[in-house]
PDB file of C-alpha atoms in Angstrom:
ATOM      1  CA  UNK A1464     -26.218   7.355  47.779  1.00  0.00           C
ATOM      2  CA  UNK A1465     -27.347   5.315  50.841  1.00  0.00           C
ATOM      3  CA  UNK A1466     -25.171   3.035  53.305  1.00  0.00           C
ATOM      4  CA  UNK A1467     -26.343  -0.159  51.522  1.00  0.00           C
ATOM      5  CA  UNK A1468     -24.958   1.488  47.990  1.00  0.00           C
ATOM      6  CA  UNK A1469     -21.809   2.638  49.408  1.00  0.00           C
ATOM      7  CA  UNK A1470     -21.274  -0.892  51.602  1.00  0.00           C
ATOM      8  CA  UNK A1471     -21.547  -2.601  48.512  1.00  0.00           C
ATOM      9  CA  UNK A1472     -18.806  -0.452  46.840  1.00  0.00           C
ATOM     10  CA  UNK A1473     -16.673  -0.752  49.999  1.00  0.00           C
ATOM     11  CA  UNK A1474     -17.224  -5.051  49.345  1.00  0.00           C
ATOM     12  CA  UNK A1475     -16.670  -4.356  45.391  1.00  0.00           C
ATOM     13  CA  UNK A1476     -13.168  -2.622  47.014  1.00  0.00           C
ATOM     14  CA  UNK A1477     -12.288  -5.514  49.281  1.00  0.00           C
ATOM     15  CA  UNK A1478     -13.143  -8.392  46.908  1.00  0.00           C
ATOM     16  CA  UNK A1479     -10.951  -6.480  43.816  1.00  0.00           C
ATOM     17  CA  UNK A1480      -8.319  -5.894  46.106  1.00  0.00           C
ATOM     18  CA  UNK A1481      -7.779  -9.074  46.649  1.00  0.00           C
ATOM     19  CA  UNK A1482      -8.646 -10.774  43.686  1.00  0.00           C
ATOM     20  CA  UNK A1483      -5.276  -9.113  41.808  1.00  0.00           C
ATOM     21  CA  UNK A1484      -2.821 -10.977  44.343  1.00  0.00           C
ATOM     22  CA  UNK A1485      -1.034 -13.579  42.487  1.00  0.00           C
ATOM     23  CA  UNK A1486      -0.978 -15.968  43.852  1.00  0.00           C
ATOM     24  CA  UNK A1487      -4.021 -15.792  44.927  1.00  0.00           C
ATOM     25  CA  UNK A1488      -4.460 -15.140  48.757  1.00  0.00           C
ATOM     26  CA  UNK A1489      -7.413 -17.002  51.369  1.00  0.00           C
ATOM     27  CA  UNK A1490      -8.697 -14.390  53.137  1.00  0.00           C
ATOM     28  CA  UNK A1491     -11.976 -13.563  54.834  1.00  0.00           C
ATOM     29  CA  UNK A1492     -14.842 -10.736  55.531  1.00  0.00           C
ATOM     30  CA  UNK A1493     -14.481  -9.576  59.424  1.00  0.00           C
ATOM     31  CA  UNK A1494     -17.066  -7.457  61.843  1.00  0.00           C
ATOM     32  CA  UNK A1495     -18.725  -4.912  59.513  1.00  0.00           C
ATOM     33  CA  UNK A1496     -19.874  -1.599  61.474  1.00  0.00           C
ATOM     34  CA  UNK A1497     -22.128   1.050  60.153  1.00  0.00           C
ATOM     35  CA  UNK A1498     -23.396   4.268  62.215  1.00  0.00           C
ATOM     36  CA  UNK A1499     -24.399   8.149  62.277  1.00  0.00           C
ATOM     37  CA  UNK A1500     -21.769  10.224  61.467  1.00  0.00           C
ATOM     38  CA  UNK A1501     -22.612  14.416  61.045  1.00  0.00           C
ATOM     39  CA  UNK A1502     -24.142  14.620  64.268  1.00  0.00           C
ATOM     40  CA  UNK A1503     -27.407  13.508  62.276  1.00  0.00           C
ATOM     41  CA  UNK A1504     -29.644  10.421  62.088  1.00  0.00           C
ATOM     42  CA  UNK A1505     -29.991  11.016  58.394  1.00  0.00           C
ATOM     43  CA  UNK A1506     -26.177  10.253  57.665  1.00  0.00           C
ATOM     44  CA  UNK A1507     -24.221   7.234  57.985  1.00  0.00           C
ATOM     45  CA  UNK A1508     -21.033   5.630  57.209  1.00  0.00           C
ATOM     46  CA  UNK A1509     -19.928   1.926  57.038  1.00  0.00           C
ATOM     47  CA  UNK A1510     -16.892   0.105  57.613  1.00  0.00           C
ATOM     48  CA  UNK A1511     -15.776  -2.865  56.130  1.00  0.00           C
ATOM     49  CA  UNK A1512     -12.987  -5.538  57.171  1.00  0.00           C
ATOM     50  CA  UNK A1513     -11.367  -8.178  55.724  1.00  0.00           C
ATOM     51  CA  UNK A1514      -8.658 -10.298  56.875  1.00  0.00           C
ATOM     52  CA  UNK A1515      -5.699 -12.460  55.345  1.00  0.00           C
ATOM     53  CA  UNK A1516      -5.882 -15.926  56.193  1.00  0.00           C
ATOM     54  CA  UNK A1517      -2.933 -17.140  54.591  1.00  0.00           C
ATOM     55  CA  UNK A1518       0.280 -16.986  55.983  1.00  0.00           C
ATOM     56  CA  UNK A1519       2.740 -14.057  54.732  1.00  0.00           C
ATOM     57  CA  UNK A1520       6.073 -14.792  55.444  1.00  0.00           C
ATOM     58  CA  UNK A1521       8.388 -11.563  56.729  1.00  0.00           C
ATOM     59  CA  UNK A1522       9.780 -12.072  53.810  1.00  0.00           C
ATOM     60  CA  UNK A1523       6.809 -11.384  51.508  1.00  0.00           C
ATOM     61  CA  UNK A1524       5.214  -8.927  53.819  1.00  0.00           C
ATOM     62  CA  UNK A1525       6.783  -6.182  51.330  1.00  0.00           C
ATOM     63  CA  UNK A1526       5.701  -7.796  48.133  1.00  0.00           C
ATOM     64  CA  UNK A1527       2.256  -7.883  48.968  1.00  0.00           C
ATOM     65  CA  UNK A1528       1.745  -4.279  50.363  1.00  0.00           C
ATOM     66  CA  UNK A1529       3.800  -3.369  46.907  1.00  0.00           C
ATOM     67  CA  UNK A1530       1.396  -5.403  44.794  1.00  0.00           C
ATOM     68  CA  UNK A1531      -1.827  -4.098  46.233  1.00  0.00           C
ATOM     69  CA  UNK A1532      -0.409  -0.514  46.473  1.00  0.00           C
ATOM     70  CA  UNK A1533       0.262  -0.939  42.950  1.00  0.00           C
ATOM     71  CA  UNK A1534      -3.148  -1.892  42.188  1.00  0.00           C
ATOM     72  CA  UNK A1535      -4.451   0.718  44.047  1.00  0.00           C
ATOM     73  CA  UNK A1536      -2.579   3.354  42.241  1.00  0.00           C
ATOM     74  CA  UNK A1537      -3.629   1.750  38.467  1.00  0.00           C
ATOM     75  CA  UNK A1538      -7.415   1.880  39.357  1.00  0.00           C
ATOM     76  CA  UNK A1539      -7.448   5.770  40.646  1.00  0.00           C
ATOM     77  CA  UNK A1540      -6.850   5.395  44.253  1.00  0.00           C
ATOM     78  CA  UNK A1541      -4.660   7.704  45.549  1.00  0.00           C
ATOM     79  CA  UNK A1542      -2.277   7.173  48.229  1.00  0.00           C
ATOM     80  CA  UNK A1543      -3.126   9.176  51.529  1.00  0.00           C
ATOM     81  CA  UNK A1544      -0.528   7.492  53.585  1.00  0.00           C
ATOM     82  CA  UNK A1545       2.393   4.900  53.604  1.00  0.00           C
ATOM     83  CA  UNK A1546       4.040   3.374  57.142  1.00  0.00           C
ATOM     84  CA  UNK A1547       7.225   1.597  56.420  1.00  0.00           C
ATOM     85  CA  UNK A1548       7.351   0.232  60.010  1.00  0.00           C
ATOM     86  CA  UNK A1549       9.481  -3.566  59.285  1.00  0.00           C
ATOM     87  CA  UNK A1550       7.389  -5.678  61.376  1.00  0.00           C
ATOM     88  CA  UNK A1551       4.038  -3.846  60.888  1.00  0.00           C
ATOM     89  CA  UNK A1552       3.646  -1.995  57.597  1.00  0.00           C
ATOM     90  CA  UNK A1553       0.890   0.264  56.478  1.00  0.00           C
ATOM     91  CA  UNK A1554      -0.513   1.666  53.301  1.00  0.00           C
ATOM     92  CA  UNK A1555      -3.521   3.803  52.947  1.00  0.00           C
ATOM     93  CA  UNK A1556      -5.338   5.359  50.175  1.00  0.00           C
ATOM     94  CA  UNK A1557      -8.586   6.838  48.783  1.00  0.00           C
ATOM     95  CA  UNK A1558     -10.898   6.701  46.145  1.00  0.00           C
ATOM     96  CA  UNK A1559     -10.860  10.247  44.171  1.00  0.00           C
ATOM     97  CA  UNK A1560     -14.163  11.047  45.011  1.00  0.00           C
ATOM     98  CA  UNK A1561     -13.581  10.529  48.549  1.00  0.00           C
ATOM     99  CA  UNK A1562     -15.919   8.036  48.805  1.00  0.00           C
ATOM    100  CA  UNK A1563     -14.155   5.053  50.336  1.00  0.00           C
ATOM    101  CA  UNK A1564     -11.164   5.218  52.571  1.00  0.00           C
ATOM    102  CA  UNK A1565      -9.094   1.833  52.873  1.00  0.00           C
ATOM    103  CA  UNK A1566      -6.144   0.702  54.728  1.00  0.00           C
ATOM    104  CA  UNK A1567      -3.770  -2.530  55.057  1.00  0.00           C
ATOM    105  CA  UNK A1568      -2.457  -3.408  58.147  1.00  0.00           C
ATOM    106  CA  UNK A1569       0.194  -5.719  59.158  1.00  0.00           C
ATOM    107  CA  UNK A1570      -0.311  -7.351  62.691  1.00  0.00           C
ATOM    108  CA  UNK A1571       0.576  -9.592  64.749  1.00  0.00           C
ATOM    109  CA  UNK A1572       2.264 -13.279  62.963  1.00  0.00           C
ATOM    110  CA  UNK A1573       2.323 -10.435  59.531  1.00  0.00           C
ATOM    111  CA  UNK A1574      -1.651 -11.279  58.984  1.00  0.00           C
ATOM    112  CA  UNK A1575      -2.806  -8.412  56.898  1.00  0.00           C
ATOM    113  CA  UNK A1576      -6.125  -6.599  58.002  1.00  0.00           C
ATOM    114  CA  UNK A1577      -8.176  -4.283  54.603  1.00  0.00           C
ATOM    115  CA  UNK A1578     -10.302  -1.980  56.156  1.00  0.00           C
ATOM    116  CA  UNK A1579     -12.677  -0.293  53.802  1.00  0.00           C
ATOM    117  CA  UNK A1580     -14.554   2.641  55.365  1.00  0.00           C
ATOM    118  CA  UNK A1581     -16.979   4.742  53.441  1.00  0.00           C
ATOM    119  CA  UNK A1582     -17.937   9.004  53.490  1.00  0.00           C
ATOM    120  CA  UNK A1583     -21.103  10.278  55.372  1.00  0.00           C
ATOM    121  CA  UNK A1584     -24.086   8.989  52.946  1.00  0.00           C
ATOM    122  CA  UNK A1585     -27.866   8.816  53.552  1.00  0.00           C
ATOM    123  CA  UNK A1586     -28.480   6.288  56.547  1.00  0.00           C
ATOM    124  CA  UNK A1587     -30.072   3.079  55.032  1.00  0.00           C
ATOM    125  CA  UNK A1588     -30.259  -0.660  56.575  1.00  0.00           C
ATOM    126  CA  UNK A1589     -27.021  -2.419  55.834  1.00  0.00           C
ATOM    127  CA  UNK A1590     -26.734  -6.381  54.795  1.00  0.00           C
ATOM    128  CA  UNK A1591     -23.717  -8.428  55.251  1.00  0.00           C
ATOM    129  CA  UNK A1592     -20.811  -8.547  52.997  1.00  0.00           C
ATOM    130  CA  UNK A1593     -22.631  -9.360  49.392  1.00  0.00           C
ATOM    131  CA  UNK A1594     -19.040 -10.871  47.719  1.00  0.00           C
ATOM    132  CA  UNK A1595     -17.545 -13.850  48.610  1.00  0.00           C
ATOM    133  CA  UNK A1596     -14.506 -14.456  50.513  1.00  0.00           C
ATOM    134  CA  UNK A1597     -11.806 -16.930  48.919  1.00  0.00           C
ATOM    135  CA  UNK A1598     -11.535 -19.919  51.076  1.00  0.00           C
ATOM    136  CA  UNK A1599     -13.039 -20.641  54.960  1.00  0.00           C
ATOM    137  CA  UNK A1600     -15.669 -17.623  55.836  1.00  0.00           C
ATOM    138  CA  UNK A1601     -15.546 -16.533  59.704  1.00  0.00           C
ATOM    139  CA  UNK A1602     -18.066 -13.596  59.272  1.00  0.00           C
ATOM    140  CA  UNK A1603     -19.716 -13.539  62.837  1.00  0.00           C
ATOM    141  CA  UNK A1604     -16.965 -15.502  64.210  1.00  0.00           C
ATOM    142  CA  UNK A1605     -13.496 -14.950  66.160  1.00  0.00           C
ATOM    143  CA  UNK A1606     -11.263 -14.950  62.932  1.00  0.00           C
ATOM    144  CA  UNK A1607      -8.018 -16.531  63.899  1.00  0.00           C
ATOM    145  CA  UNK A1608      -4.446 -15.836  62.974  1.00  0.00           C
ATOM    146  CA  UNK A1609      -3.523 -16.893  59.639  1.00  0.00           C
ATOM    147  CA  UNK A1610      -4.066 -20.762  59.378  1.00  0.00           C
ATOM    148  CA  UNK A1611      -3.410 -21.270  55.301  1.00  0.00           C
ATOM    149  CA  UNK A1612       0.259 -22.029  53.941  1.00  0.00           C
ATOM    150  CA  UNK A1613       0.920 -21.537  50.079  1.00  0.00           C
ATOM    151  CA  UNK A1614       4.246 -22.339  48.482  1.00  0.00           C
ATOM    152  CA  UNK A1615       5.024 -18.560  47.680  1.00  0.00           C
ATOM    153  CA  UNK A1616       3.519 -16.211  49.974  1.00  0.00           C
ATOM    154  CA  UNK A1617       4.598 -18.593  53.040  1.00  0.00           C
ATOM    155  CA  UNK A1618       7.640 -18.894  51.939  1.00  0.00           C
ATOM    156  CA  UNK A1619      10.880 -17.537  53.856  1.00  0.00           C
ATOM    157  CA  UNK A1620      12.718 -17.567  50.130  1.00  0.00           C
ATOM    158  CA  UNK A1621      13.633 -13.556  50.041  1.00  0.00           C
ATOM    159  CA  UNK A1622      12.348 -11.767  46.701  1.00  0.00           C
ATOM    160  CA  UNK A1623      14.339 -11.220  43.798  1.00  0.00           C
ATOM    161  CA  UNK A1624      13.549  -8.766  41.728  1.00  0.00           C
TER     162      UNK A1624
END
């Protein structure tokens, strides 16, 4: 497998992810990097960001993470790491084959940052993000804090089970 190959695994990742939040979020692709990794021009890895553009409530934070850690779980990803921090939450997990390595962050105003960074592979060119993100793209730009309010995940209503 080359960096292009595994890139577009780390998008397939980012854009599932995602795409089994309901309601659905607005989020967007961030600064990709790829490099040498091994000490050796012939291996690379790439990393892949995305970031949440709608605006999660402290009161939702937890319902997200728990929805995309469930999803993570039901598709074979195993959970490397969990961070139960109140104001910034983490979750972490991996793919079984060790291929991809992903994380979700919670910073600053709870925006949630998906990192999706892949194993050594051979080196290769790498394009930009091939999947679309769900509402205003600011790949090459400054993304900003979260800027999109939706009825449920903005809301300060708490959770009921």
């Amino acid at each position: 497998m080359d960096m292009q190959e595994a890139a577009e695994k780390a998008d397939a990742l980012v854009y599932r992810t995602f795409g089994a939040v309901r309601p659905p979020l607005e989020w967007t692709h961030d600064a990709s990097d790829h490099g040498g990794c091994g000490g050796s021009d012939e291996y690379g890895d790439v990393t892949r960001r995305a970031v949440v553009m709608t605006k999660v409530s402290a009161e939702r934070r937890g319902a997200l993470l728990g929805v995309i850690e469930r999803y993570w779980k039901k598709t074979g990803l195993k959970i490397t790491k969990v961070v139960s921090d109140k104001e910034f939450p983490e979750v972490y997990a991996e793919t079984e084959d060790g291929l991809l390595r992903t994380g979700l962050v919670v910073g600053g105003q709870g925006q949630f940052f998906l990192d999706v960074q892949t194993a050594c592979v051979r080196t290769s060119e790498v394009k930009a993000p091939g999947t679309q993100a769900r509402g205003h793209s600011y790949y090459g730009k400054d993304v900003p804090r979260p800027n999109v309010t939706d009825p449920f995940w903005s809301s300060r209503e708490p959770v009921t089970p």
